[in-house]
Amino acid sequence: MNILSIETSCDETGVSLVKCSRDNEMYQFDVLGNNLVSQADLHATFGGVFPSLAKREHAKTIIPLIEKTLRDAGIGDSKHKKVNLDSAKAFLEREPETAKALERLIPYETNDIDAIAVTIGPGLAPALWVGVNTARALSTLWDKLLIPTNHMHGHIFSSLFPSSEMFSFPALTLLVSGGHTEIIKIERDLSIEILGSTRDDAIGEAFDKAARQLDLGYPGGALVSKEAEKHRKAHPAHASKLFPRPMIKDDSFDVSYSGLKTALLYYLRDNPIQNPDELSLIAREFEDAALDVIVSKAEKALRARSFSSLTIGGGVIANTELRRQLTVLASSLSLPLYIPEMSLTTDNSLMIAVAAFVANQNEKTHAHTDLEQMEVQANMSSAQFY
Ligand code: KG4
Ligand code: ZN
């Protein structure tokens, strides 16, 4: 099944065409075309994602990116093309620039595309709508199945790429991103139980805020982590604990990150950073505290219940130290670990094709999505799971 997938939930416009196949429990994903345009530099001056700017950039970028993806996949011209242009354009009333550009896609031969998958949330509403409206328009233009896809499912199943057996169930999934910190149990029927989540800030958000406090810039997780690694390499035996580990001892699987942020704020107010060594020390102390909390909650969940695998998804799993600690944890419990390759940790559209195919194979997609009734899931809450 060839899936054209679209991701516009935040500040990345992603489009992929992926050949998805399955042999019993074995899933395989062959990339026919894959393009990603990041707006991060444009948002950097605001210290976060600015929604109306994100929408404008997605609207400008999306059709050229789809066209490039089709070309990269070697999709050529069709001689006898019948398309539903007017009804397709009707879905792009609020994106006139995108509606006009849609005409560029008329000549392409789309017989080999079986479905369009699009992120419907959670994410920023104005950004999501550009992808959703474009997907509705394409589904109408080419008369293709539309698979509305949850962004978090994308992160959850990203470790199946490029080929993997399906997780052993029940699986414990750790979802760690800029918007989510969740400890989730997934069953074979893909039903999800959220065992614990953050009471306040997400772990990636905490990293981003720490980066701002340390004047490292945006997006900050990778920058904090780079500083922390410098210190870790120079001082492998370092053992002090400058910052608190909120909720680490409590009975729930929930976590909290706002106390850590405040602790860092007060520390920096009283102890301004004087030199590069201090910067990397503080980054390392922050990272140690942030990771201790999530890793010990994951371990607690794994020990409290019976799980057959540990799976990880979300932007924060790009963190080298977290990957290392979870690898050690899974191996100490003799559990298979599913961890996405680095290029699929942050937002991308390949993971949306993967999640759409998994849903399709598990009969979670309907033959016909009601295009008129489609809504985006704008809030970043976790009520969006199956
Ligand atoms: O999954 P993602 O791209 O966006 C959401 O869906 O939220 O995750 C982005 C988050 C950001 O908060 C970013 O700071 C964090 O992942 N991140 C990291 C690292 N690389 C990205 N956090 C810690 N260490 C990293 N190396
Ligand atoms: Zn994400």
Coordinates of C-alpha atoms in Angstrom, one line a residue, residues 89-272:
K89 CA -10.5 23.6 -4.1
A90 CA -13.5 24.1 -1.9
F91 CA -11.6 22.6 1.0
L92 CA -8.9 25.3 0.6
E93 CA -11.2 28.3 1.0
R94 CA -9.1 29.6 3.9
E95 CA -5.8 28.9 2.1
P96 CA -6.2 30.6 -1.3
E97 CA -2.5 30.4 -2.1
T98 CA -2.6 26.7 -1.5
A99 CA -5.8 26.3 -3.6
K100 CA -4.2 28.1 -6.5
A101 CA -1.0 26.0 -6.2
L102 CA -3.2 22.8 -6.2
E103 CA -3.5 23.1 -9.9
R104 CA 0.2 22.2 -10.2
L105 CA -0.7 18.7 -9.1
I106 CA -3.3 18.0 -11.8
P107 CA -0.9 16.5 -14.4
Y108 CA 0.6 13.8 -12.1
E109 CA -0.3 10.1 -12.6
T110 CA -1.6 9.0 -9.2
N111 CA -2.7 5.4 -9.9
D112 CA 0.0 4.1 -7.6
I113 CA -1.0 6.1 -4.6
D114 CA -3.5 4.2 -2.4
A115 CA -4.2 6.6 0.4
I116 CA -3.4 10.0 1.8
A117 CA -2.5 10.2 5.6
V118 CA -2.6 13.4 7.5
T119 CA -1.8 14.5 11.0
I120 CA -5.0 15.6 12.7
G121 CA -3.5 16.4 16.0
P122 CA -2.6 17.0 18.7
G123 CA -0.8 20.2 17.6
L124 CA -1.4 23.9 16.8
A125 CA -4.8 24.4 15.2
P126 CA -3.8 26.9 12.5
A127 CA -0.9 24.7 11.5
L128 CA -2.9 21.5 11.5
W129 CA -5.7 22.9 9.4
V130 CA -3.3 23.6 6.5
G131 CA -2.3 19.9 6.3
V132 CA -5.8 18.7 6.9
N133 CA -7.4 20.9 4.3
T134 CA -4.7 20.0 1.8
A135 CA -5.3 16.3 2.5
R136 CA -9.0 16.7 2.1
A137 CA -8.4 18.5 -1.2
L138 CA -6.0 15.8 -2.5
S139 CA -8.3 13.0 -1.4
T140 CA -11.1 14.7 -3.4
L141 CA -8.9 15.7 -6.4
W142 CA -7.6 12.2 -6.9
D143 CA -10.4 10.2 -5.3
K144 CA -8.2 8.5 -2.6
L145 CA -8.8 7.0 0.8
L146 CA -8.0 9.5 3.5
I147 CA -6.4 8.3 6.8
P148 CA -6.6 10.8 9.6
T149 CA -3.7 10.1 11.9
N150 CA -2.8 11.0 15.4
H151 CA 0.6 12.7 15.7
M152 CA 1.4 10.7 18.9
H153 CA 0.7 7.4 17.2
G154 CA 3.3 8.6 14.7
H155 CA 5.9 8.9 17.5
I156 CA 4.8 5.7 19.1
F157 CA 5.2 3.6 15.9
S158 CA 8.2 5.4 14.5
S159 CA 10.5 2.7 15.8
L160 CA 8.9 0.2 13.3
F161 CA 10.7 2.2 10.5
P162 CA 12.3 1.1 8.2
S163 CA 11.4 -2.5 9.0
S164 CA 10.5 -4.3 12.2
E165 CA 8.4 -6.9 13.8
M166 CA 5.4 -5.4 15.5
F167 CA 6.0 -4.8 19.2
S168 CA 5.4 -7.7 21.6
F169 CA 2.3 -6.9 23.6
P170 CA 1.5 -5.5 26.1
A171 CA 4.1 -2.9 25.4
L172 CA 5.2 -0.1 27.7
T173 CA 5.6 3.1 25.6
L174 CA 7.4 6.2 26.8
L175 CA 6.3 9.2 24.9
V176 CA 8.7 12.1 25.4
S177 CA 8.3 15.2 23.3
G178 CA 7.8 19.0 23.5
G179 CA 4.1 18.5 24.1
H180 CA 4.0 15.1 25.8
T181 CA 5.4 13.1 28.7
E182 CA 3.4 9.9 28.9
I183 CA 3.9 6.4 30.2
I184 CA 1.5 4.3 28.2
K185 CA 0.4 0.7 28.0
I186 CA -0.5 -0.6 24.5
E187 CA -2.3 -3.8 23.9
R188 CA -2.3 -6.0 20.8
D189 CA -5.6 -4.4 19.6
L190 CA -3.7 -1.1 19.8
S191 CA -5.9 0.1 22.6
I192 CA -4.0 2.5 24.9
E193 CA -4.0 3.0 28.6
I194 CA -2.2 6.1 29.9
L195 CA -0.6 5.0 33.2
G196 CA 1.0 8.3 34.0
S197 CA 1.7 11.7 32.5
T198 CA 3.1 15.0 33.4
R199 CA 1.2 17.1 35.9
D200 CA 2.5 20.3 34.3
D201 CA 5.3 20.9 31.8
A202 CA 6.3 18.2 29.2
I203 CA 9.9 17.0 29.4
G204 CA 10.9 18.6 26.1
E205 CA 9.3 21.8 27.2
A206 CA 11.4 21.7 30.3
F207 CA 14.5 21.2 28.2
D208 CA 13.5 24.1 26.0
K209 CA 12.8 26.4 29.0
A210 CA 16.2 25.4 30.5
A211 CA 17.9 26.3 27.2
R212 CA 16.3 29.7 27.4
Q213 CA 17.4 30.3 30.9
L214 CA 20.9 29.2 30.0
D215 CA 20.8 31.5 26.9
L216 CA 21.4 28.6 24.6
G217 CA 18.5 29.4 22.1
Y218 CA 15.6 27.6 20.6
P219 CA 14.8 24.7 20.1
G220 CA 16.8 24.0 23.2
G221 CA 16.7 20.3 24.1
A222 CA 19.6 19.3 21.8
L223 CA 21.6 22.4 22.9
V224 CA 21.3 21.6 26.6
S225 CA 22.1 18.0 25.9
K226 CA 25.2 18.9 23.9
E227 CA 26.5 21.0 26.9
A228 CA 25.6 18.2 29.3
E229 CA 27.5 15.7 27.2
K230 CA 30.7 17.8 27.4
H231 CA 30.6 17.7 31.1
R232 CA 29.7 14.0 31.2
K233 CA 32.7 13.2 29.0
A234 CA 35.1 15.3 31.2
H235 CA 33.7 14.1 34.5
P236 CA 32.3 10.6 34.2
A237 CA 32.3 10.0 37.9
H238 CA 30.4 13.2 38.8
A239 CA 27.7 12.4 41.4
S240 CA 26.3 15.6 42.9
K241 CA 22.6 16.3 42.7
L242 CA 22.1 20.0 42.5
F243 CA 18.5 20.0 41.5
P244 CA 15.3 18.2 42.9
R245 CA 13.7 15.2 41.3
P246 CA 10.0 16.1 41.8
M247 CA 7.6 13.2 42.4
I248 CA 10.3 10.6 41.9
K249 CA 9.3 8.8 45.2
D250 CA 5.5 9.1 44.9
D251 CA 3.3 6.1 44.2
S252 CA 1.9 7.2 40.8
F253 CA 3.5 6.9 37.4
D254 CA 3.0 10.7 37.0
V255 CA 5.9 13.1 36.6
S256 CA 6.3 16.9 37.1
Y257 CA 8.8 19.2 35.6
S258 CA 7.8 22.7 36.6
G259 CA 9.6 22.5 40.0
L260 CA 12.8 21.6 38.2
K261 CA 12.4 24.6 36.0
T262 CA 11.9 26.9 39.1
A263 CA 14.8 25.3 40.9
L264 CA 17.0 26.2 37.9
L265 CA 15.7 29.7 37.8
Y266 CA 16.5 30.4 41.4
Y267 CA 19.9 28.7 41.1
L268 CA 20.9 30.9 38.2
R269 CA 19.6 34.0 39.9
D270 CA 21.8 33.3 42.9
N271 CA 24.7 31.8 41.0
P272 CA 25.0 33.5 37.6

